[in-house]
Coordinates of C-alpha atoms and ligand atoms in Angstrom, one line a residue:
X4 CA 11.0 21.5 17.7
X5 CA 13.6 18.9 18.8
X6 CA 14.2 15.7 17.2
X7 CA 13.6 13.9 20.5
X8 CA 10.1 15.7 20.9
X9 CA 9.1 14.6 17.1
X10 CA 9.7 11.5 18.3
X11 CA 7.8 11.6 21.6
X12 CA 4.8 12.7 19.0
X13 CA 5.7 9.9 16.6
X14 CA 5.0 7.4 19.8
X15 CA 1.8 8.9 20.6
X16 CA 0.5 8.6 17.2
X17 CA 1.7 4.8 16.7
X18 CA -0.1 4.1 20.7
X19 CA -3.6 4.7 18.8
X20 CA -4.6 1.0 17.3
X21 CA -6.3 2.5 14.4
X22 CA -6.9 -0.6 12.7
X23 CA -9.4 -0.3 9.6
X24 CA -10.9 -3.1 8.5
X25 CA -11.8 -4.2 13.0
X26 CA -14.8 -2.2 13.7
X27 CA -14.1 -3.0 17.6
X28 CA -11.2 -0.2 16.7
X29 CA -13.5 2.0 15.3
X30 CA -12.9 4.6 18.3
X31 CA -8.8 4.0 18.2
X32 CA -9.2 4.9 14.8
X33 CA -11.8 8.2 15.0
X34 CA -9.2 9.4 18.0
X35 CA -5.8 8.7 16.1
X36 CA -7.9 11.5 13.3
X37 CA -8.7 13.6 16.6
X38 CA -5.2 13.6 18.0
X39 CA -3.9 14.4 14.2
X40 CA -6.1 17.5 14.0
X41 CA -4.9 18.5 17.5
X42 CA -1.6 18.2 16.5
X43 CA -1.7 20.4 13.3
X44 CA -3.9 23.2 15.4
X45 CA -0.5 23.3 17.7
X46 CA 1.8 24.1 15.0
X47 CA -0.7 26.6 13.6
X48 CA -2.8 24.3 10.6
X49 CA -6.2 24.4 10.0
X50 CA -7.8 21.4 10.9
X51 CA -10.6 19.7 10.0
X52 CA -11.9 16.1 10.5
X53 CA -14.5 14.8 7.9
X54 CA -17.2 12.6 8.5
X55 CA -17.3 9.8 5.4
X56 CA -19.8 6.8 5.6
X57 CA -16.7 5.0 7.0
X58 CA -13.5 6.0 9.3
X59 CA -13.1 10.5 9.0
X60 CA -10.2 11.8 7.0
X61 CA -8.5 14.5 8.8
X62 CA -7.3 17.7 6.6
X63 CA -4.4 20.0 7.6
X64 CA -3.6 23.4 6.0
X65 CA -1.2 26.2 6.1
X66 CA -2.8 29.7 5.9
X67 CA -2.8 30.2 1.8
X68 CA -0.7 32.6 0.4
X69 CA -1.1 33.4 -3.3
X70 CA 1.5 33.2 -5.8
X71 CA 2.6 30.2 -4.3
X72 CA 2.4 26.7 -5.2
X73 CA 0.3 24.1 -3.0
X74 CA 1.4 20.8 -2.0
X75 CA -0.8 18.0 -1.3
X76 CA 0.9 15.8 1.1
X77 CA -1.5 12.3 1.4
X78 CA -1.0 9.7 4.1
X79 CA -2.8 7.0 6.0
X80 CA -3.1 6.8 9.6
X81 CA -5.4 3.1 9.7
X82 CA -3.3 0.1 10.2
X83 CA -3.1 -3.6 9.2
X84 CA -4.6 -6.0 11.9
X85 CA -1.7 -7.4 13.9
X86 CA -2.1 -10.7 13.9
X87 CA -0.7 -13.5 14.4
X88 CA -0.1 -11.5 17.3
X89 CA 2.4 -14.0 19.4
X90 CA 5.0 -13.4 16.9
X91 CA 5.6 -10.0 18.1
X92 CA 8.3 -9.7 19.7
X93 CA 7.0 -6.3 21.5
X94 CA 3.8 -5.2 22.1
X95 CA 2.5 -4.0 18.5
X96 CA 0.5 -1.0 20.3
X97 CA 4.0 0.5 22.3
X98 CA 6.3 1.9 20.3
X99 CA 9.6 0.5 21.3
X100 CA 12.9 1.5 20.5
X101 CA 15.6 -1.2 20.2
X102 CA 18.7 -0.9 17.8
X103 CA 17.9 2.0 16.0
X104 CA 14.6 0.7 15.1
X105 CA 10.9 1.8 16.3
X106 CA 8.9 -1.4 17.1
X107 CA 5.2 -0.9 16.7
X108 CA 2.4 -2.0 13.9
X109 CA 2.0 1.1 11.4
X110 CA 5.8 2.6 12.3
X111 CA 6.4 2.2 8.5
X112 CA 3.4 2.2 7.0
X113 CA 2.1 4.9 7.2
X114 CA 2.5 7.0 10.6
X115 CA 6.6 7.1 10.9
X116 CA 5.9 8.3 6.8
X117 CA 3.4 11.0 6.6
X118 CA 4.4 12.1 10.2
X119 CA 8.0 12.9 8.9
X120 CA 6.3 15.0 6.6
X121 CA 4.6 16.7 9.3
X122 CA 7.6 17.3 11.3
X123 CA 9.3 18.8 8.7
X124 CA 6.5 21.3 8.2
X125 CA 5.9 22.1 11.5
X126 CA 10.1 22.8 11.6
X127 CA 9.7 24.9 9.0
X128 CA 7.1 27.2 10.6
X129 CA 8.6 27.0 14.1
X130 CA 12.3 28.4 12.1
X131 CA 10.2 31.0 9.8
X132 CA 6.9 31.0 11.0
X133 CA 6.3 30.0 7.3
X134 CA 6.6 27.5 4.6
X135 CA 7.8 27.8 0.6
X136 CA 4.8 26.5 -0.7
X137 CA 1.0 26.3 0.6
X138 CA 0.8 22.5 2.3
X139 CA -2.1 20.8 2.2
X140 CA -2.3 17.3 4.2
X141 CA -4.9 14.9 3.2
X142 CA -5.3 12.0 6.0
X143 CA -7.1 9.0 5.7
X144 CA -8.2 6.0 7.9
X145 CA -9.3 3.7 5.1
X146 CA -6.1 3.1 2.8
X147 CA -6.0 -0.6 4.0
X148 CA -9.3 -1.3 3.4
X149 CA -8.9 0.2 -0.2
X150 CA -9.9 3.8 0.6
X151 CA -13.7 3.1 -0.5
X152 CA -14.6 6.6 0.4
X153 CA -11.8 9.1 -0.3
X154 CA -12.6 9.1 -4.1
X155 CA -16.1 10.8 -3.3
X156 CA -14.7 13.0 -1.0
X157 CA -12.1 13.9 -3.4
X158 CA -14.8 14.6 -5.9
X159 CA -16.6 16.7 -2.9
X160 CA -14.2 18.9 -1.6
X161 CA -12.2 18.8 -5.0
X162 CA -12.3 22.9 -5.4
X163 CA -10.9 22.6 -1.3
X164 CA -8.3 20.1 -2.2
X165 CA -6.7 22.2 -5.6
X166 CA -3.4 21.4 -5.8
X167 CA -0.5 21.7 -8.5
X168 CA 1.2 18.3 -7.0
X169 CA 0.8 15.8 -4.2
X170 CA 3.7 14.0 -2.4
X171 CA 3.3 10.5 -0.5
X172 CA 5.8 8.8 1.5
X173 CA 3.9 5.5 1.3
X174 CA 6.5 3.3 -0.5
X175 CA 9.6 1.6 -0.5
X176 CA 13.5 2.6 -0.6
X177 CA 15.9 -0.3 -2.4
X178 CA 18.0 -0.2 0.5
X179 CA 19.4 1.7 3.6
X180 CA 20.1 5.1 2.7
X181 CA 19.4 4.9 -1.2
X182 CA 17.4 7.6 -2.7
X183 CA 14.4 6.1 -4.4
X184 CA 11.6 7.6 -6.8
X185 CA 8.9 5.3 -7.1
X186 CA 7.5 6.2 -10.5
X187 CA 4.2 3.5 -10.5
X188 CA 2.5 1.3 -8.4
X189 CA 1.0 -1.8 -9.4
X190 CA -3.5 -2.3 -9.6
X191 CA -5.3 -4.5 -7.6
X192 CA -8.9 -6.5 -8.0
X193 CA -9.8 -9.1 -5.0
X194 CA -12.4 -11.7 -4.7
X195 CA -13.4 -14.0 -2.7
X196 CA -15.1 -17.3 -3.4
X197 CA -16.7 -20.8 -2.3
X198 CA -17.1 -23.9 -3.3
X199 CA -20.6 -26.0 -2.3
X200 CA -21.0 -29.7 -2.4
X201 CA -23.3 -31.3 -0.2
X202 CA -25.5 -30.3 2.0
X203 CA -23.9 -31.3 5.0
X204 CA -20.5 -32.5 6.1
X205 CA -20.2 -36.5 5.4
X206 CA -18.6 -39.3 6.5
X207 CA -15.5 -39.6 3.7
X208 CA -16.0 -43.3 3.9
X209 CA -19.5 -43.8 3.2
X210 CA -19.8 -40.8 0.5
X211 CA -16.1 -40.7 -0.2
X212 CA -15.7 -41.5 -4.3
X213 CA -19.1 -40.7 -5.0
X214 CA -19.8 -36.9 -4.9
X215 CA -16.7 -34.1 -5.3
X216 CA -15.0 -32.8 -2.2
X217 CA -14.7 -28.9 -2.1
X218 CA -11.4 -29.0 -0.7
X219 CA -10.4 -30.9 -3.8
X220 CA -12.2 -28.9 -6.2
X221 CA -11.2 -25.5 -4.6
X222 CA -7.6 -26.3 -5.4
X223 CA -7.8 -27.5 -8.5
X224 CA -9.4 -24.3 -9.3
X225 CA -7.3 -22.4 -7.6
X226 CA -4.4 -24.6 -9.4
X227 CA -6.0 -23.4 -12.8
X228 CA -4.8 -19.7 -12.4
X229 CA -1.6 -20.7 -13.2
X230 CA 0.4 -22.3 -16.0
X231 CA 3.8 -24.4 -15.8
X232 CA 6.0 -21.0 -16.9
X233 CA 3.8 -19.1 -14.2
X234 CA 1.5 -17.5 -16.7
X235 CA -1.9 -16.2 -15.9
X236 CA -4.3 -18.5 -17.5
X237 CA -7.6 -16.3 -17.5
X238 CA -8.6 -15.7 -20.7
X239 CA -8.0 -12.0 -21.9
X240 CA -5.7 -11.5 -18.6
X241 CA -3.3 -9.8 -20.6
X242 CA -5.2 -8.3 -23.8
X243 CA -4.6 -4.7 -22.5
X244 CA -0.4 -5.5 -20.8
X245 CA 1.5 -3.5 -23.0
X246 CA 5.6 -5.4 -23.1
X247 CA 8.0 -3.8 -20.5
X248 CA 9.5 -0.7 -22.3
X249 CA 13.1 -1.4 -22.7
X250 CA 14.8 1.7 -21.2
X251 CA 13.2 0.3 -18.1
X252 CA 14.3 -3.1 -18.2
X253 CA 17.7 -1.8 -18.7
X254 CA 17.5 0.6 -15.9
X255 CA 16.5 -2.3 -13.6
X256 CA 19.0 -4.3 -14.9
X257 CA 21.7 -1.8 -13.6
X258 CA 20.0 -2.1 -9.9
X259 CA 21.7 -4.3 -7.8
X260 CA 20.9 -8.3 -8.1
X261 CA 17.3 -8.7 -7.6
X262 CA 17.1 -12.4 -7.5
X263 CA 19.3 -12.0 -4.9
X264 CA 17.7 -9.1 -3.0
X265 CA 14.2 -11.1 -3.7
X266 CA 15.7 -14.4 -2.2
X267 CA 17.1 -12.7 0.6
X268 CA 14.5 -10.2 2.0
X269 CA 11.6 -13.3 2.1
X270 CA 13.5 -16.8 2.8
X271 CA 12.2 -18.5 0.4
X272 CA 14.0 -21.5 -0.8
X273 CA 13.9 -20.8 -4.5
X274 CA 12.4 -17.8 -6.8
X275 CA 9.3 -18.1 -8.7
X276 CA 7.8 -16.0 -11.6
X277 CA 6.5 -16.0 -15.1
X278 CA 9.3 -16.9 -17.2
X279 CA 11.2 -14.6 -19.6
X280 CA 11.1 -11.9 -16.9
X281 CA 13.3 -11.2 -13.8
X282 CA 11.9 -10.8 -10.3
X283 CA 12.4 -6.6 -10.2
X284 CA 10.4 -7.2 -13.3
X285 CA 8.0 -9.8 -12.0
X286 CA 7.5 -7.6 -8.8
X287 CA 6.9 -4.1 -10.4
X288 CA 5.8 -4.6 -13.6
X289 CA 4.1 -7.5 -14.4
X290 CA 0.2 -8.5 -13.5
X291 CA -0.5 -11.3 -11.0
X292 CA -2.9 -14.2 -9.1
X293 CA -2.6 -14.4 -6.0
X294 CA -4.0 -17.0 -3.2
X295 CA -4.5 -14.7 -0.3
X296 CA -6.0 -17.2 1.6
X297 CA -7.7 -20.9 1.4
X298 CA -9.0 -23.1 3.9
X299 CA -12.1 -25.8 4.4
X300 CA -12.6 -28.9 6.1
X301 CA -10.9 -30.3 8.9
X302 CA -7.9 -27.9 10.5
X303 CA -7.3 -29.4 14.2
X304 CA -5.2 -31.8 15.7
X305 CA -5.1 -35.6 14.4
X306 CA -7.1 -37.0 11.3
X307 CA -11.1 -36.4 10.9
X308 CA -12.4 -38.5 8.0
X309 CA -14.7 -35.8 6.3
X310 CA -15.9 -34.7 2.7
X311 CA -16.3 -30.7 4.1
X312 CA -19.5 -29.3 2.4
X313 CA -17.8 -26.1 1.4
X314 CA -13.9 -24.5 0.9
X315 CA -13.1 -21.3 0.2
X316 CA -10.3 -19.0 -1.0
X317 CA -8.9 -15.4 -1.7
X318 CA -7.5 -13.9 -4.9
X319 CA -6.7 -10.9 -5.5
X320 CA -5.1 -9.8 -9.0
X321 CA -2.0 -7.2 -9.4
X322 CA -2.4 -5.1 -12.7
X323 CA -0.7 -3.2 -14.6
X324 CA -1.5 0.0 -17.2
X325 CA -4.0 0.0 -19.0
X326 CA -5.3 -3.4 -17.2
X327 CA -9.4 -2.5 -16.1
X328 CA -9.9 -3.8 -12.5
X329 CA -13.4 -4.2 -12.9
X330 CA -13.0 -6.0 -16.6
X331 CA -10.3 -8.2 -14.6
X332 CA -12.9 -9.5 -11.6
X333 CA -15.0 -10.2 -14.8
X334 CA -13.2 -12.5 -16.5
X335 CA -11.9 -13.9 -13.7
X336 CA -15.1 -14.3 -12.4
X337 CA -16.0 -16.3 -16.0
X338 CA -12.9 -17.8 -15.2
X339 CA -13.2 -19.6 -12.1
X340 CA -17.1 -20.4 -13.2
X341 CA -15.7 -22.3 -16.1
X342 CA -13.4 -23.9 -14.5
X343 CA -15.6 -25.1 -11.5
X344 CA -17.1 -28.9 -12.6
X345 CA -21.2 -29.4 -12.2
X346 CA -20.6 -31.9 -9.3
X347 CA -19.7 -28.2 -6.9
X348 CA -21.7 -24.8 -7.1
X349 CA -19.3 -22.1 -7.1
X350 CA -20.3 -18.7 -5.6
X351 CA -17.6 -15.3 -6.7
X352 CA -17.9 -12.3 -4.3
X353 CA -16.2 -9.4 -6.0
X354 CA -14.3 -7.4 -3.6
X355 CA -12.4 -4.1 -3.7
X356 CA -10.2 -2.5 -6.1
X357 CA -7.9 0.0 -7.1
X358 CA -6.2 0.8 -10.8
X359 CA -2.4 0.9 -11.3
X360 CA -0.3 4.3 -11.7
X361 CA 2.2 5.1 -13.4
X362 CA 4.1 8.9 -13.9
X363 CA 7.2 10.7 -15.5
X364 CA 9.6 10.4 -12.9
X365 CA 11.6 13.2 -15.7
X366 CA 8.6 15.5 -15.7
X367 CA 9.7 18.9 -13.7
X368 CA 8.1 17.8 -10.5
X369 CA 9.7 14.4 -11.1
X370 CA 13.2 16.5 -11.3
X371 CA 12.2 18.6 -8.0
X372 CA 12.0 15.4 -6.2
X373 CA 14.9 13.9 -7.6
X374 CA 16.8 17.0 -6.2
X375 CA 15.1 16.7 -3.1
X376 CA 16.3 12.8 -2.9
X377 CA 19.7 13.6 -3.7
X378 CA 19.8 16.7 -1.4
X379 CA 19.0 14.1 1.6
X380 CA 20.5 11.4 1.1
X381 CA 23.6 12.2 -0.8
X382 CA 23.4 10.1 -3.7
X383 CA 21.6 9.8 -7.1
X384 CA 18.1 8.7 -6.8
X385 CA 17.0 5.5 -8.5
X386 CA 14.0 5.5 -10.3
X387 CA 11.5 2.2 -9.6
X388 CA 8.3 1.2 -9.7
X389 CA 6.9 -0.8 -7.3
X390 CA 4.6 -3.7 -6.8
X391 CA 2.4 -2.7 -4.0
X392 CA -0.6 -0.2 -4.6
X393 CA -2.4 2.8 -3.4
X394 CA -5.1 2.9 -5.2
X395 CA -6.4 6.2 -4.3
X396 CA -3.1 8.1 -6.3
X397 CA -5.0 7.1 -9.7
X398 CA -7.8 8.7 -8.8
X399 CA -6.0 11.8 -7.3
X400 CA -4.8 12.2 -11.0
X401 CA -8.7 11.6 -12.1
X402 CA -10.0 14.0 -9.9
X403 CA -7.8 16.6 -8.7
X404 CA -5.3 16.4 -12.5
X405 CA -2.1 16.5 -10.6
X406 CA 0.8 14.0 -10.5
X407 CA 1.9 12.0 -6.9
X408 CA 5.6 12.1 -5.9
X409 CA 6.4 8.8 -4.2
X410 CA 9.2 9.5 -2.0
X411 CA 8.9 6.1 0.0
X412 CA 11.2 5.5 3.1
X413 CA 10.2 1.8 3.9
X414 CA 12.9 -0.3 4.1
X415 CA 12.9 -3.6 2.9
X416 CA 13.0 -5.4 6.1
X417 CA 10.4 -3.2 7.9
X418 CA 7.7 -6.1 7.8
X419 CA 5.0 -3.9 6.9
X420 CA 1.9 -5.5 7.2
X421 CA 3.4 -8.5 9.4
X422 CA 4.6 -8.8 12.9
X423 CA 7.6 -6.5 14.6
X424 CA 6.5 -3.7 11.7
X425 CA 9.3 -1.3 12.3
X426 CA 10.9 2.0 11.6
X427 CA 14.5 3.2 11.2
X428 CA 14.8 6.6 13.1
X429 CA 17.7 7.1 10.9
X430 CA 14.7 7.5 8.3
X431 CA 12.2 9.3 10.5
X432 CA 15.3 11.8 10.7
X433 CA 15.9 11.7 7.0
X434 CA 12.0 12.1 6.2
X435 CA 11.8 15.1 8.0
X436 CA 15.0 16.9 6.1
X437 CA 13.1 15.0 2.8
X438 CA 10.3 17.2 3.4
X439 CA 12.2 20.4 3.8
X440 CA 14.2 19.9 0.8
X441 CA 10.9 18.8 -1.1
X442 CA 9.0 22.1 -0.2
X443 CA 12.1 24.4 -1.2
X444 CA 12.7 22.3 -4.6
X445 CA 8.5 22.5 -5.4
X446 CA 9.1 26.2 -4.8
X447 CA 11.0 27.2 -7.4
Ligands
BES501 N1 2.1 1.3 1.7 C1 1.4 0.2 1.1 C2 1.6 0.1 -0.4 C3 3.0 -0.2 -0.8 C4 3.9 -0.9 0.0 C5 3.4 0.3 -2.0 C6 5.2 -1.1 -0.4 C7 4.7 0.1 -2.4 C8 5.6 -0.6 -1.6 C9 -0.1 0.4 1.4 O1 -0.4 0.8 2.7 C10 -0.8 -0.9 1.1 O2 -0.5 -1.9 1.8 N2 -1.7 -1.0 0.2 C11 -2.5 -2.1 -0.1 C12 -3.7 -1.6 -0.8 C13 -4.9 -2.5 -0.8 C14 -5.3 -2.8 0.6 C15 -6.0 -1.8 -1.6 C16 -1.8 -3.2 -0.8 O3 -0.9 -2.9 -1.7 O4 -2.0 -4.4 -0.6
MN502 MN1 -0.2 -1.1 3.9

């Protein structure tokens, strides 16, 4: 197929606004799986779409041949939400190409991705009517809602899903047109939680001085995650962190300036961090707090003199190895219960989460895709890892015993997960030669 019809295809999968967590998209997101599985029938897959409690996961597969290793390639075709959605510059549901660049929510994560991958196999039958190794694609619509029921179906259709490595093109490249082997992901834990003072809003005048305002409360709480040097104050937060090996820090080190790269790519006006550790460090390998979101009381125009009954706010935690998300939401939990004083009641949803990964980018599937990186690209990969997670790669290792090869092709301006998302085709292009030269190296 031409590289103008893959990306004809590539439009018609990034038109479907399969956003996950919006069940008024359930349908855009139950036909994106439809119009995958009709794709893969055309270029002679098996397809099949899964039913799960939540969106379907859509499986494609090359007619087995023995003898031959199998691939498990795993994407995501759900999307983030697009708002705030007058900052988009085109509409985030019409793919639009403008300087190189494919403008549309879920471009880079995770359609333009896993549908390089796609291409490439599909080239690769259309040229020899067949591929070096058995391909397996695993497709979900729940990745950015924290995948709540691909583990199960993991464990369900595990003997249908045996594979002797999986590859995901889910993560990010240092820069334009360096090779880059992602090698672990950080963890996550989120919660959620309010803060309850009286019974009803009240007039800050009257009550004001006498009884605890939420608002206040809630960021003093919130305040309390944190030390001055940026540490993590919850108690046992980092019982289980083992130090930052050295042969990575070193490794880092030799990466270009990533104070610079970290000041540049988000406009902040000055870096923050734990101390004794450098941003690359701070952003792939250490554990976090983060404020997700706050709010409560009085948000509109001009000045409203009110004690707001209730505030609330959003954490969710980055983790490292060995770091237990559930043990994490538990002391943080005991955390933020402490903390809260007895004029407030403080009530902690738990929310979802997802354990860190981490893999030998030297092991002989790490070299294969090392190969395959320098084979495309034309330079030595670096090895990373990265900060972001996908928490379903742990339990691929739990469930099905093989290893993930992250071969991401984001680029660090791409604005995944915020408005005017976007694409290189330059690594659409690349993605799809990635995939050829990852299915001949996994061969051998
Ligand atoms: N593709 C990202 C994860 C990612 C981004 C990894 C950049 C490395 C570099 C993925 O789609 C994502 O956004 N994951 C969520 C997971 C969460 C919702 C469970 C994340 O990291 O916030
Ligand atoms: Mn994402």
């Amino acid at each position: 197929m031409s590289f103008s019809a893959h990306l004809d295809a590539l439009f018609e999968h990034l038109r479907f606004a399969s956003i996950s967590t919006d069940s008024r998209h359930a349908g855009d997101v139950r036909n994106c799986a439809e119009w995958l599985a009709a794709k893969g029938r055309a270029i002679g897959l098996e397809a099949e779409i899964h039913e799960t409690p939540g969106h379907p996961v859509v499986i494609l597969r090359s007619v087995p041949k023995p003898d031959r290793p199998t691939v498990l390639i795993y994407g995501h075709y759900d999307v983030q939400p697009v708002d705030p959605v007058a900052e988009w510059r085109t509409p985030p549901f019409e793919p639009t190409l403008i300087d190189g660049r494919i403008w549309c929510r879920g471009a880079t994560d995770n359609k333009g991705q896993h549908f390089a991958h796609f291409c490439g196999v599909a080239d690769a039958l259309a040229e020899h009517g067949d591929l070096p190794v058995n391909v397996i694609f695993l497709l979900e619509g729940e990745e950015e809602i924290g995948s709540p029921n691909l583990e199960p179906f993991l464990r369900s259709h595990a003997d249908r899903l045996r594979a002797d490595i999986c590859a995901v093109s889910d993560t990010g490249m240092l820069g334009r047109g360096i090779p880059t082997l992602t090698y672990g992901l950080r963890g996550i834990a989120c919660l959620e939680f309010i803060v309850r003072g009286p019974s009803l809003d009240l007039h800050s005048g009257v009550y004001g001085g006498a009884v605890a305002n939420p608002a206040l409360i809630i960021s003093r709480i919130v305040a309390s995650l944190h030390d001055e040097a940026g540490r993590v104050q919850i108690d046992g937060f980092y019982d289980k962190v083992e130090p930052l090996a050295e042969w990575e820090r070193a490794m880092w080190a030799s990466l270009p300036d990533g104070e610079a790269a970290t000041q540049a790519e988000t406009g902040v006006p000055g870096l923050w961090g734990e101390a004794g550790y450098t941003s690359l460090e701070r952003r792939w390998a250490r554990p976090t707090a983060e404020v997700n979101g706050i709010g409560g009381g009085y948000q509109g125009e001009g000045s409203k003199t009110v004690i707001p009954r209730q505030a609330m706010a959003k954490l969710s935690f980055r983790l490292v190895p060995h770091q237990d998300p559930e043990e994490i939401l538990a002391l943080a939990t005991r955390h933020l219960q402490k903390v809260c004083p007895a004029s407030c009641l403080i009530e902690v949803d738990k929310g979802h989460t997802g354990p860190s990964y981490v893999m030998d980018p030297h092991s002989p599937h790490g070299l294969a895709a090392q190969t395959a990186l320098r084979r495309t690209f034309s330079d030595e990969p670096r090895l990373i890892r990265e900060g972001g997670s996908i928490p379903i790669i742990q339990s691929i290792k739990n469930v099905l015993g093989i290893d993930s090869l992250l071969l991401g092709l984001a680029l660090p301006d791409c604005q995944i997960h915020a408005p005017n998302e976007n694409f290189t085709v330059e690594n659409f292009e690349a993605g799809i030669r990635l995939n050829r030269a990852l299915l001949e190296e996994l061969a051998r």
